[in-house]
mmCIF file of C-alpha atoms and ligand atoms in Angstrom:
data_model
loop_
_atom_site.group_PDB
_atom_site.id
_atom_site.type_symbol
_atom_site.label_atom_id
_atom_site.label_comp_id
_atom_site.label_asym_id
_atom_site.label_seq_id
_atom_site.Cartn_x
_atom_site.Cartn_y
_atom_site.Cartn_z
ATOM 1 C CA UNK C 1 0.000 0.000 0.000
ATOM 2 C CA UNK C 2 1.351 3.529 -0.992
ATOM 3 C CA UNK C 3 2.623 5.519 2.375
ATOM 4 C CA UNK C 4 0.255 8.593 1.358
ATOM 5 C CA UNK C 5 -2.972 6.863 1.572
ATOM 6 C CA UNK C 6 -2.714 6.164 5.296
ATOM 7 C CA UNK C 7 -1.481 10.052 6.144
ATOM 8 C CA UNK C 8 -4.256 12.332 6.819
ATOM 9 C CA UNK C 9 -5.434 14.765 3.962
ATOM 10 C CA UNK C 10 -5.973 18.137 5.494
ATOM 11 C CA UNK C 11 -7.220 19.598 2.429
ATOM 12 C CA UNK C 12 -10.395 17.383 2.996
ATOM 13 C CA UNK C 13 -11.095 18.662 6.516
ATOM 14 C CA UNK C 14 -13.485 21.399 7.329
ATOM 15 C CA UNK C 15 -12.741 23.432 9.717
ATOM 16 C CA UNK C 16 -14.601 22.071 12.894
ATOM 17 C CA UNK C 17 -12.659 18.900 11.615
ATOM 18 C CA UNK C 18 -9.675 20.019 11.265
ATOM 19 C CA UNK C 19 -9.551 21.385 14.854
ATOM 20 C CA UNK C 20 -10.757 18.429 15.854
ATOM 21 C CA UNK C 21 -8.282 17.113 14.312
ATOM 22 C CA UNK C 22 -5.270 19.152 16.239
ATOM 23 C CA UNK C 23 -7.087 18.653 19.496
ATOM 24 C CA UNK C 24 -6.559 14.779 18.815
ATOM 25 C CA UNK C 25 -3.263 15.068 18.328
ATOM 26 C CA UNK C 26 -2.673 17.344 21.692
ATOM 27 C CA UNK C 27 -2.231 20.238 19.859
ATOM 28 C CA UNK C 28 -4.410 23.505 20.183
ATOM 29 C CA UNK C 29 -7.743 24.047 18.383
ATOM 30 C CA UNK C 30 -6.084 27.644 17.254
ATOM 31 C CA UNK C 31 -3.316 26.279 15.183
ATOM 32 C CA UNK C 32 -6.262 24.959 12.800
ATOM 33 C CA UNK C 33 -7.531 28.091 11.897
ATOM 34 C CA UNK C 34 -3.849 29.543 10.945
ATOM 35 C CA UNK C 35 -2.814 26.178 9.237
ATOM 36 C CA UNK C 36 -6.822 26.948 7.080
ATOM 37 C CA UNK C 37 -5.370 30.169 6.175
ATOM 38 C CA UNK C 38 -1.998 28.684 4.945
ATOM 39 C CA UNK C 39 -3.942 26.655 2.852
ATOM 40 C CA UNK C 40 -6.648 28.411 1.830
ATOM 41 C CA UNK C 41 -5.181 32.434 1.819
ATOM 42 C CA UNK C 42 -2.015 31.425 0.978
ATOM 43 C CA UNK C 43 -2.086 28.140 -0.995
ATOM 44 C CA UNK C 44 0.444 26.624 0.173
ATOM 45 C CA UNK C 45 1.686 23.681 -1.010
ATOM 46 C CA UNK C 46 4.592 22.672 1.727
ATOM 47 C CA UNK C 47 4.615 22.794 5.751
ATOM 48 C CA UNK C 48 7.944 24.594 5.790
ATOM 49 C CA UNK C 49 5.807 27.728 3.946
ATOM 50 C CA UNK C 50 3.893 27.901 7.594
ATOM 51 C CA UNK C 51 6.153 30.070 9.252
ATOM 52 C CA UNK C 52 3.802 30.445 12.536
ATOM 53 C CA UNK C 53 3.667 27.457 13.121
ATOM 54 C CA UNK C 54 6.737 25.442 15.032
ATOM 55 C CA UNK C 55 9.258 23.736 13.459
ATOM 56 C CA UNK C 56 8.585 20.616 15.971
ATOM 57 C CA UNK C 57 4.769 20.866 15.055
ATOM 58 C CA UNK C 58 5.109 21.513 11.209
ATOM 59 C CA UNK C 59 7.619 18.191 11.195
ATOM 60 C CA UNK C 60 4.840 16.285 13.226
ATOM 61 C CA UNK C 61 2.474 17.151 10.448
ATOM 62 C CA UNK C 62 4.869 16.730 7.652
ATOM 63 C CA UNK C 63 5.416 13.043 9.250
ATOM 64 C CA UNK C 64 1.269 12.248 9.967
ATOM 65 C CA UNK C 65 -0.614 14.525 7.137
ATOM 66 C CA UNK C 66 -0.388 14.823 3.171
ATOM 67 C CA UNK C 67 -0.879 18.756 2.169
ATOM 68 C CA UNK C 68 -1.047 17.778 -1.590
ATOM 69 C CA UNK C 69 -2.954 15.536 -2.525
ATOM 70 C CA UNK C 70 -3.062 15.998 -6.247
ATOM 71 C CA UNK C 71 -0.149 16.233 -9.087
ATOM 72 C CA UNK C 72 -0.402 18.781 -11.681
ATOM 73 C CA UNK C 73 1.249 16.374 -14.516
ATOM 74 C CA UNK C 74 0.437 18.607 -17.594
ATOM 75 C CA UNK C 75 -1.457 21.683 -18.972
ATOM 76 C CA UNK C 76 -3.193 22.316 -22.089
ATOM 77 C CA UNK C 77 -4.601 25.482 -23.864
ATOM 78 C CA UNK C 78 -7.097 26.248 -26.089
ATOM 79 C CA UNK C 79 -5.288 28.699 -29.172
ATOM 80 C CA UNK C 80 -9.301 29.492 -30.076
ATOM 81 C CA UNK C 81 -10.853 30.375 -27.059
ATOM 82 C CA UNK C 82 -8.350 30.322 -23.592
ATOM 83 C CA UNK C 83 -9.582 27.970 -22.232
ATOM 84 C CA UNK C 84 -7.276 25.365 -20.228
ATOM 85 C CA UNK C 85 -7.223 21.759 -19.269
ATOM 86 C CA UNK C 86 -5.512 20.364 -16.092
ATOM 87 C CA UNK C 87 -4.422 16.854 -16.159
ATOM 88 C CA UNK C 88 -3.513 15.682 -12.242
ATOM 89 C CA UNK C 89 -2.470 12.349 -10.953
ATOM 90 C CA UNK C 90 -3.555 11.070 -7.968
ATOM 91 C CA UNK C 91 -1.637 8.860 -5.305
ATOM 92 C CA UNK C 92 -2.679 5.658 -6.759
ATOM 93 C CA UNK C 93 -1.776 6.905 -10.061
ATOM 94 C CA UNK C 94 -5.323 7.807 -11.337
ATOM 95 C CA UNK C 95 -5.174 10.481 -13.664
ATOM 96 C CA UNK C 96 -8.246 13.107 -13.556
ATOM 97 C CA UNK C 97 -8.856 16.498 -15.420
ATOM 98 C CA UNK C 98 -10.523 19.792 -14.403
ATOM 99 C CA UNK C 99 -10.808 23.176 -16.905
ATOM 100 C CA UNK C 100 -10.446 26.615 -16.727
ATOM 101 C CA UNK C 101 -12.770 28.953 -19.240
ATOM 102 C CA UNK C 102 -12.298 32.453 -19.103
ATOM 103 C CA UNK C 103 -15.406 34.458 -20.236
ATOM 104 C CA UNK C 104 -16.331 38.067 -20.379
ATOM 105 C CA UNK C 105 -16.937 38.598 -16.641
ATOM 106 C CA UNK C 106 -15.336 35.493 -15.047
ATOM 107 C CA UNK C 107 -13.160 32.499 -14.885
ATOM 108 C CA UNK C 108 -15.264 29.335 -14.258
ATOM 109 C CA UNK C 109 -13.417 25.927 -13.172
ATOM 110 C CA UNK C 110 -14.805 22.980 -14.111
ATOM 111 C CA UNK C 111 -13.904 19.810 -11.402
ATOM 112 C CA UNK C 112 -14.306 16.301 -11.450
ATOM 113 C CA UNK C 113 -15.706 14.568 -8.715
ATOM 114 C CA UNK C 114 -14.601 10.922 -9.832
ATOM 115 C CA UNK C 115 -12.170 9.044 -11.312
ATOM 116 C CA UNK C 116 -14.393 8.165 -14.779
ATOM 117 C CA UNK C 117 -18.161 7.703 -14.270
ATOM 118 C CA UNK C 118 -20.515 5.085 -13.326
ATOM 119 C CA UNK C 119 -23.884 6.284 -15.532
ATOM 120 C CA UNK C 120 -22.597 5.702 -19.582
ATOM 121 C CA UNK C 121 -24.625 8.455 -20.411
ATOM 122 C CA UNK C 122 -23.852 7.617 -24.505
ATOM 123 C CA UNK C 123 -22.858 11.102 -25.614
ATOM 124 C CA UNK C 124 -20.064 11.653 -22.704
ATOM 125 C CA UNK C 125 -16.910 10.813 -23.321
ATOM 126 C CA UNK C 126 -16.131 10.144 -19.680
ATOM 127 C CA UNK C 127 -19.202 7.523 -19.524
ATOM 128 C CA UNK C 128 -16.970 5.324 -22.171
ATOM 129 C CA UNK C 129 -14.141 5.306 -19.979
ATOM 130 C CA UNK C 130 -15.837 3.772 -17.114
ATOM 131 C CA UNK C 131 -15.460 3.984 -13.508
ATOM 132 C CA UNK C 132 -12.816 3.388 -11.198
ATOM 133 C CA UNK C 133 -13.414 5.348 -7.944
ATOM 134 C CA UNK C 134 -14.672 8.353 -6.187
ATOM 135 C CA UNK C 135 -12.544 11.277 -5.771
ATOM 136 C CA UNK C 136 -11.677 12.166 -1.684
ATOM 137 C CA UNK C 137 -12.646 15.645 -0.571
ATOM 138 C CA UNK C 138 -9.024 16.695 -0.922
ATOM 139 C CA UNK C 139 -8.487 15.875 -4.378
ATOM 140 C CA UNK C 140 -11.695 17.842 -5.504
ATOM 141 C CA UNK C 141 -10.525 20.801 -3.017
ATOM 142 C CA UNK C 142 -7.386 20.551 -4.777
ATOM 143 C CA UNK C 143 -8.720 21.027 -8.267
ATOM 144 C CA UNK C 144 -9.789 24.554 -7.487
ATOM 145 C CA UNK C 145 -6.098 25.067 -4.976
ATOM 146 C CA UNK C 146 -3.946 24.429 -7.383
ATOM 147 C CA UNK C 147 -5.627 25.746 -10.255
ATOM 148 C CA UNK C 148 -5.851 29.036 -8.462
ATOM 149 C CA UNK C 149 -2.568 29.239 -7.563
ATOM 150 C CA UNK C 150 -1.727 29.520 -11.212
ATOM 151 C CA UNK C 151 -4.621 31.826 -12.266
ATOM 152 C CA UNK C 152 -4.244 34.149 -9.348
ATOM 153 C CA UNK C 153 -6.952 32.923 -6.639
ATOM 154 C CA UNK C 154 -9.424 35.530 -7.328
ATOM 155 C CA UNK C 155 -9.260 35.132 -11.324
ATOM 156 C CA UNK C 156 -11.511 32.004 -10.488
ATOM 157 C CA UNK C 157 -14.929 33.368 -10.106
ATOM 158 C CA UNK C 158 -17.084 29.774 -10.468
ATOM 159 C CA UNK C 159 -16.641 26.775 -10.221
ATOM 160 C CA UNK C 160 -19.300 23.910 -11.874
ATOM 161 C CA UNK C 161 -19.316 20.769 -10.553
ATOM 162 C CA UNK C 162 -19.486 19.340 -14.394
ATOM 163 C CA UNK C 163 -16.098 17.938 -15.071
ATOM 164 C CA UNK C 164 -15.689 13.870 -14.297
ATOM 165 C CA UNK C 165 -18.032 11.903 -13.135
ATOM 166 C CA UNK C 166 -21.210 12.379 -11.258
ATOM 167 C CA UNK C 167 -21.047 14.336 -8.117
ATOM 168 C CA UNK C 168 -24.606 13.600 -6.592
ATOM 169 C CA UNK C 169 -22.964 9.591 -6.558
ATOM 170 C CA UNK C 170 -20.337 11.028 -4.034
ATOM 171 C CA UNK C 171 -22.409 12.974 -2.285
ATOM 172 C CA UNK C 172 -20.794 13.253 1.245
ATOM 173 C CA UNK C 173 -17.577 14.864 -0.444
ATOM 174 C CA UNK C 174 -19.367 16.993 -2.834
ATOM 175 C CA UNK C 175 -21.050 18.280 0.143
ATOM 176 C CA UNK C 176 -18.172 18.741 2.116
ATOM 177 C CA UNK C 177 -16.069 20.424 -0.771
ATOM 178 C CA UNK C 178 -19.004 23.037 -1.442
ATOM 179 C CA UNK C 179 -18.698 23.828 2.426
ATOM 180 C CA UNK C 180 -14.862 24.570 2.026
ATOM 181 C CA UNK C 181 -15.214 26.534 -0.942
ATOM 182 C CA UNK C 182 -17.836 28.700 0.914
ATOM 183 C CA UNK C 183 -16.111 28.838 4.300
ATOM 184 C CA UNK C 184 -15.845 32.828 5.033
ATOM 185 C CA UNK C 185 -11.693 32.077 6.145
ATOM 186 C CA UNK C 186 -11.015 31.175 2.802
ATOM 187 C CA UNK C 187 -12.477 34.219 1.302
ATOM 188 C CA UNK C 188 -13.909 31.972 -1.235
ATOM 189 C CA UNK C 189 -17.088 32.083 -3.374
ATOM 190 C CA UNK C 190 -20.351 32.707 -2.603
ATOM 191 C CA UNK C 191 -22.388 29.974 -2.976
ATOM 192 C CA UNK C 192 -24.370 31.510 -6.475
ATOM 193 C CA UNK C 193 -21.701 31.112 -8.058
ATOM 194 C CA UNK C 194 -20.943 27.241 -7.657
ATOM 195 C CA UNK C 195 -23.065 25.015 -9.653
ATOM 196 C CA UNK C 196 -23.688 21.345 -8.575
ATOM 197 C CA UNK C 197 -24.730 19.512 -12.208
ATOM 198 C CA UNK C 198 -26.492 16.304 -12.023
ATOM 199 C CA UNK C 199 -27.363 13.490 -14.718
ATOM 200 C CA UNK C 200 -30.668 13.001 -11.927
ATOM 201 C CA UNK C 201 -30.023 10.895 -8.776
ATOM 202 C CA UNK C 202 -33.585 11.932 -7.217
ATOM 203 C CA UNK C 203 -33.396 11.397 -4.157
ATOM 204 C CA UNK C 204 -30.652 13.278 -3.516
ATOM 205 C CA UNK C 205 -31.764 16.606 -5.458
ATOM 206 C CA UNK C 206 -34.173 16.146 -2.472
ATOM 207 C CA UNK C 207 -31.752 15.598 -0.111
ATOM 208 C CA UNK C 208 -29.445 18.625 -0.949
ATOM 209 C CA UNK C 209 -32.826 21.123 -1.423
ATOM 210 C CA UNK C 210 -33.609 20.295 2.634
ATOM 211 C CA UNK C 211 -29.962 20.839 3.423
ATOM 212 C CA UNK C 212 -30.696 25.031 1.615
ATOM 213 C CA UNK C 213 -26.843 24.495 0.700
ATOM 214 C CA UNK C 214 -28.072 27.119 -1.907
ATOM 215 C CA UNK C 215 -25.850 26.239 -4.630
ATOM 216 C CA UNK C 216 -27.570 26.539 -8.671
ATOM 217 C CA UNK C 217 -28.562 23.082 -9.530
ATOM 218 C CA UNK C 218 -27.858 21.930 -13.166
ATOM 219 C CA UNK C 219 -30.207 19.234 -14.476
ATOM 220 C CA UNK C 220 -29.024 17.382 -17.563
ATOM 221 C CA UNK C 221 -31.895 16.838 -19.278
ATOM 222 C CA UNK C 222 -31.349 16.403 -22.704
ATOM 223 C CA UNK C 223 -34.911 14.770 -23.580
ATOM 224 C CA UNK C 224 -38.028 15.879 -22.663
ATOM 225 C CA UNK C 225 -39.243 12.108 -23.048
ATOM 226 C CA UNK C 226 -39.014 9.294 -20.935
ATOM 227 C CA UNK C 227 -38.056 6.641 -23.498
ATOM 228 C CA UNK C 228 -35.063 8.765 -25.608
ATOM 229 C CA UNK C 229 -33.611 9.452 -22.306
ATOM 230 C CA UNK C 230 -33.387 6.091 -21.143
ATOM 231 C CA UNK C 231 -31.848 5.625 -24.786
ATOM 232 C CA UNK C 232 -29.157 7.984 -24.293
ATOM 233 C CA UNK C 233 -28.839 8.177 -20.234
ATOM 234 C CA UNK C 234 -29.583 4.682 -18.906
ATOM 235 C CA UNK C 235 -29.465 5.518 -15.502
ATOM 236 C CA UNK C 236 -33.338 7.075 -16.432
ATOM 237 C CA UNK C 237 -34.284 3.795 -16.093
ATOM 238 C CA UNK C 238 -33.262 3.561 -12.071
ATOM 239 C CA UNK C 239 -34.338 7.282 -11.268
ATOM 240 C CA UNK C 240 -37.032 8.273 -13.905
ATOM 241 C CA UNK C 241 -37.484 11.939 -15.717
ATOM 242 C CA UNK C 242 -40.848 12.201 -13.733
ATOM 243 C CA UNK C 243 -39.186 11.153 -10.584
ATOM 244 C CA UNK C 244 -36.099 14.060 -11.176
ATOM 245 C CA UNK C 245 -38.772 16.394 -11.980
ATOM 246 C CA UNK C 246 -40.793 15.982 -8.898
ATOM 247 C CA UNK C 247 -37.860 16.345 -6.974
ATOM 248 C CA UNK C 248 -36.609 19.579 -9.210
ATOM 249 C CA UNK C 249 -39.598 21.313 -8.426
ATOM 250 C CA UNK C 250 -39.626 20.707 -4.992
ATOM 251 C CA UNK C 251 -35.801 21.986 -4.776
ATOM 252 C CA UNK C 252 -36.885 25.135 -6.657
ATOM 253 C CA UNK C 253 -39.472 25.532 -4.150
ATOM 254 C CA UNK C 254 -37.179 24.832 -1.308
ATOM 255 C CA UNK C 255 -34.275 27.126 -2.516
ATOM 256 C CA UNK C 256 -36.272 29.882 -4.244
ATOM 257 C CA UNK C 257 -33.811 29.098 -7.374
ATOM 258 C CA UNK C 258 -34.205 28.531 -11.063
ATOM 259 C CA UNK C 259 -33.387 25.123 -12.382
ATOM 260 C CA UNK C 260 -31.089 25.250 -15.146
ATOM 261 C CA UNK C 261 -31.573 22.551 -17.364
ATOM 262 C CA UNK C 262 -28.516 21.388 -19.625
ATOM 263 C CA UNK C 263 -29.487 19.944 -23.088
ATOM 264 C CA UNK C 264 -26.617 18.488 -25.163
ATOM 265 C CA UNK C 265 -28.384 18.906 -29.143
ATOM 266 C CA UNK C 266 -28.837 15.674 -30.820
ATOM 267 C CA UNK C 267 -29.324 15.582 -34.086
ATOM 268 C CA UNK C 268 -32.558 13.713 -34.937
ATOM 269 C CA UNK C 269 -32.921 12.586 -31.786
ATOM 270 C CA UNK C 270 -34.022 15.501 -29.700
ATOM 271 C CA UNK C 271 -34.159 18.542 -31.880
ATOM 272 C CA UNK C 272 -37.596 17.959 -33.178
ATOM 273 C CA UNK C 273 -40.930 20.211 -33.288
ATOM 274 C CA UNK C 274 -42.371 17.324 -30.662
ATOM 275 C CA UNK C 275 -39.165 18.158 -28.848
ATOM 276 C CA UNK C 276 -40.187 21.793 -28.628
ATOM 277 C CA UNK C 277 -43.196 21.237 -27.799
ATOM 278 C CA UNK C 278 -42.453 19.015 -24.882
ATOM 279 C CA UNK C 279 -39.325 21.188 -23.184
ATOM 280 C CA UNK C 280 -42.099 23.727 -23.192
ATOM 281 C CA UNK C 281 -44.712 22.418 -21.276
ATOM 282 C CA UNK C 282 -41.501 21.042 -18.992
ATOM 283 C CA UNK C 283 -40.389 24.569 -18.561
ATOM 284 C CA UNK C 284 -43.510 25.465 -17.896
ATOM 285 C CA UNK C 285 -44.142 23.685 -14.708
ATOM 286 C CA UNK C 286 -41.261 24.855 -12.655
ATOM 287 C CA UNK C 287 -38.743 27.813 -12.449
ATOM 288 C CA UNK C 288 -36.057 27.320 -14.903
ATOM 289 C CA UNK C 289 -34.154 27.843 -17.817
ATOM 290 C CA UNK C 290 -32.396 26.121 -20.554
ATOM 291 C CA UNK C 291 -28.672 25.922 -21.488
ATOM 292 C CA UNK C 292 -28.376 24.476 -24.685
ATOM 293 C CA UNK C 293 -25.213 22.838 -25.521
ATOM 294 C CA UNK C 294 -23.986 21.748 -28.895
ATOM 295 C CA UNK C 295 -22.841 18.412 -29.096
ATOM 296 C CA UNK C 296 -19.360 17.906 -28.894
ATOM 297 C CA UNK C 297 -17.624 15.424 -31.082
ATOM 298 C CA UNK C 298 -16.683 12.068 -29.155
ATOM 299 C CA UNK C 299 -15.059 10.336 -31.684
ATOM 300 C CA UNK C 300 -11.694 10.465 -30.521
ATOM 301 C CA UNK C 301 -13.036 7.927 -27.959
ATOM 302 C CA UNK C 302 -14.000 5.486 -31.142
ATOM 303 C CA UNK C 303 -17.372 4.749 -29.073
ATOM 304 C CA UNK C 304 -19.493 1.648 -31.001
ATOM 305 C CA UNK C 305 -23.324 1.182 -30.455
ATOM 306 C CA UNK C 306 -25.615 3.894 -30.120
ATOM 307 C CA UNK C 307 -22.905 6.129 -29.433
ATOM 308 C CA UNK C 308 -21.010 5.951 -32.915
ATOM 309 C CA UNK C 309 -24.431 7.064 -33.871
ATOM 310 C CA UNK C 310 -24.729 10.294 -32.763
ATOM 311 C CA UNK C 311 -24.550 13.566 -34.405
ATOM 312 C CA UNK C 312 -24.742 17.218 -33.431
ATOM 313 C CA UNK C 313 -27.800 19.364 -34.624
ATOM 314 C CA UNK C 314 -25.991 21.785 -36.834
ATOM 315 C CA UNK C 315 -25.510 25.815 -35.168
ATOM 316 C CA UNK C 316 -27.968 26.743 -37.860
ATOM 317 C CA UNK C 317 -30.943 24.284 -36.283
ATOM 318 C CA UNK C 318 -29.889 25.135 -32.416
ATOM 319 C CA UNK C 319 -30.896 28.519 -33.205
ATOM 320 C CA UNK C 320 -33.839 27.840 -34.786
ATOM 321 C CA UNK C 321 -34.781 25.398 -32.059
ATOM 322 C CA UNK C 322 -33.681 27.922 -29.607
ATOM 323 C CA UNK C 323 -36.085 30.886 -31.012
ATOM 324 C CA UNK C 324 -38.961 28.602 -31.176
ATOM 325 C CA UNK C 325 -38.576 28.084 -27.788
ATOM 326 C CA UNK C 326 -38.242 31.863 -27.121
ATOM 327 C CA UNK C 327 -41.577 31.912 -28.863
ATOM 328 C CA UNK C 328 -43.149 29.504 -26.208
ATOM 329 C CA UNK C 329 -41.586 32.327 -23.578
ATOM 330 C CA UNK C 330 -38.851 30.003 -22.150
ATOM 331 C CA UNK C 331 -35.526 31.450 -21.261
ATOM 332 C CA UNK C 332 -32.862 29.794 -23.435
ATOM 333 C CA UNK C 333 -29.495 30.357 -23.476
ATOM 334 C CA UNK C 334 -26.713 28.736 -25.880
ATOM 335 C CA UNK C 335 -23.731 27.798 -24.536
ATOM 336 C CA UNK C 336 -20.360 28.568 -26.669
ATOM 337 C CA UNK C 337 -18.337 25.203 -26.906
ATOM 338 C CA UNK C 338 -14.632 26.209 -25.666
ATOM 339 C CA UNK C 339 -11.946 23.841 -25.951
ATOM 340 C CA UNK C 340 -12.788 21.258 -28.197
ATOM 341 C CA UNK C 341 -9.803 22.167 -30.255
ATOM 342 C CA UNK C 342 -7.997 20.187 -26.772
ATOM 343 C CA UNK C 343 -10.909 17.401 -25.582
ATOM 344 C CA UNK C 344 -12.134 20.100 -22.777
ATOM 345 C CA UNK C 345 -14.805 20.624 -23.540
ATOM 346 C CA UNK C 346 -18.153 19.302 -21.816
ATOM 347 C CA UNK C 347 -18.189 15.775 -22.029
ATOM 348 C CA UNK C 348 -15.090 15.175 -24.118
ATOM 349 C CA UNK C 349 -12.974 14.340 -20.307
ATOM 350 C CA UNK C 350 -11.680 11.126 -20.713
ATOM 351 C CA UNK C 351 -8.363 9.907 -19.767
ATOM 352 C CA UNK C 352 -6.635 6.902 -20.220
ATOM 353 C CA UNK C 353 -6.811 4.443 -17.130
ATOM 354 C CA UNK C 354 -4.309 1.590 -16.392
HETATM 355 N N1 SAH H 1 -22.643 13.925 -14.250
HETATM 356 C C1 SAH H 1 -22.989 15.304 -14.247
HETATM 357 C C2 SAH H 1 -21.846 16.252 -14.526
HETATM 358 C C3 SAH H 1 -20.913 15.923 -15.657
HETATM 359 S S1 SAH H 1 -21.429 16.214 -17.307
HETATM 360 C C4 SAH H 1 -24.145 15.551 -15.196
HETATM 361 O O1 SAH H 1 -24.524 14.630 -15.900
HETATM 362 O O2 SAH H 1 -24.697 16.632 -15.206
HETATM 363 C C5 SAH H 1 -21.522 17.934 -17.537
HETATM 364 C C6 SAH H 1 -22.441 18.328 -18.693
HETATM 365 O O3 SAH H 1 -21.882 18.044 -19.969
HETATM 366 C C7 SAH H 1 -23.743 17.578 -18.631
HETATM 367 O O4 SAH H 1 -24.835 18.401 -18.883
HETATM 368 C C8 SAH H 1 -23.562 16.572 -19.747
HETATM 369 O O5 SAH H 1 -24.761 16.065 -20.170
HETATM 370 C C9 SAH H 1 -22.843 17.396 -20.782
HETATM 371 N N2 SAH H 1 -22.179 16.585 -21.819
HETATM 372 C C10 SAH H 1 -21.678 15.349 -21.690
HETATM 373 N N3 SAH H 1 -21.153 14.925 -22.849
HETATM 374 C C11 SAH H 1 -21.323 15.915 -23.755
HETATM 375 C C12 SAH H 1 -20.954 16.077 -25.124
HETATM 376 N N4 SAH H 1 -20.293 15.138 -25.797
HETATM 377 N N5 SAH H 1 -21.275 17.243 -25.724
HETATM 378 C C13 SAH H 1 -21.900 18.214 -25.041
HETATM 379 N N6 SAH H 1 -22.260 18.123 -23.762
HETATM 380 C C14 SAH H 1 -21.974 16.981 -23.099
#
């Protein structure tokens, strides 16, 4: 077994933990809050940085605790739009990717919240690579640490839980990273400006709406219909569309927040005038909006089945779906793809797994 996974990840600690944390190993409950603002104000990525804190105490924790719990291994930019991909390696060698897009008014981060992805939603390039573990609370912290460290801390405005994986299936850490993010000591983001996206675990859309966590909820949608949906996202079949609606609706209710809904265009498949018609009367029922995504190419992944099948509705038809949706007096937005030109953007994260 590697030496790192038995130290103790600080990065994954709240606050209340971590001084729990110091108390258990006869220390005081203060030094928690300076060693938080080494590692939250300061970034810092080695003990010897925390110079008010003891040498004998920063060698205990250098011996007992891993700081870093992620390795950048490379960078990659976009020459079209600026955005940039992260590749890090974990301790057992995983390899995961977050991204960086800079738009007019802010920098959003996308993070990963597994190592692959359980669901095989057929358009995502993740789904084909399968699933191999959850990430810990530290390793999705450290997506947004040591991204900021290059990009300055305050040039990342947003993060979107949209990168790997499905975050609602590792719920405890999700929850646990958005309370880190938020905590006032590490002058971080307020929570309207993280977004939680979710292929539709029900129960847990529930779950987080009684918890007011307040974070935007992303829904990805992607059919109006029942039957295309379990076509294209099987794991319809275990948590139905009418189930995630339900529970939608009651988190709008709960939160006093708009829904976005995500909808990745499918030529053929979901881009029809019975499409429209159906997204409308959806829209209708709850407070929400629509982010319409063109589809980005997977076929650097050289999917078979249904996948291989699969083609974008051209820029040409998303706007013309898009106004006749305007028409019907839903609020529809179309998302810019950024980074396809490197395999960042959404749903083209896939690395290769040993
Ligand atoms: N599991 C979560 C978060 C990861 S996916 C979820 O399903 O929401 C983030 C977004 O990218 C989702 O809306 C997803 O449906 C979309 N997406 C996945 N593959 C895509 C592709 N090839 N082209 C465009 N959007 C895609």
């Amino acid at each position: 077994m590697n030496t790192k996974e038995k130290k103790i990840q600080l990065k994954g600690l709240t606050l209340p933990e971590l001084k729990d944390y110091f108390v258990s190993i006869d220390e005081s409950r203060f030094r928690a809050q300076q060693v938080f603002n080494w590692m939250y104000n300061h970034l810092s990525t080695d003990f010897s940085e925390m110079q008010n804190i003891s040498k004998e105490l920063r060698n205990k924790l250098t011996a007992n605790c891993e700081l870093q719990t992620l390795n950048l291994v490379t960078t990659q930019g976009s020459s079209s739009s600026g955005t940039k991909k992260y590749l890090f390696s974990t301790f057992d060698n995983r390899k995961i990717e977050s991204v960086v897009i800079p738009e007019k008014d802010r920098n959003t981060l996308c993070i990963s919240t597994q190592v692959g992805c359980p669901l095989d939603c057929k358009f995502c390039a993740t789904g084909l690579m399968g699933y191999k573990r959850n990430l810990s609370v530290g390793e999705v912290v450290d997506q947004y640490l040591l991204t900021a460290k290059e990009h300055g801390k305050k040039n990342i405005t947003n993060i979107v839980y949209m990168g790997m994986g499905e975050p609602l299936l590792n719920y405890e850490t999700t929850l646990k990273s958005v309370e880190i993010f938020t905590h006032e000591l590490t002058k971080g983001l307020s929570r309207k400006r993280i977004t939680i996206s979710t292929a539709g675990i029900a129960n847990k859309i529930r779950d987080l709406a009684n918890r007011n966590l307040r974070v935007k909820l992303a829904f990805s949608l992607h059919s109006a219909f029942e039957d295309v949906r379990s076509l294209i996202m099987p794991i319809n079949k275990k948590y139905s569309l009418n189930e995630n609606i339900e529970a939608l609706k009651y988190y709008a209710k709960r939160t006093k927040t708009r829904i976005t809904f995500e909808y990745t265009m499918l030529k053929n498949l979901n881009d029809r005038d019975k499409d429209v018609k159906a997204l409308t009367n959806l829209c209708s029922s709850l407070p929400s909006k629509i982010n319409i995504i063109p589809f980005n190419s997977i076929k650097h992944m050289n999917p078979g089945g249904i996948s291989s099948e699969l083609e974008p509705t051209s820029i040409a038809d998303i706007h013309l779906f898009a106004d006749k949706l305007r028409n019907n007096n839903i609020t529809v937005m179309i998302r810019e793809t950024q980074g396809d030109d490197i395999a960042a953007a959404c749903g083209q994260l896939a690395v290769k797994i040993k």
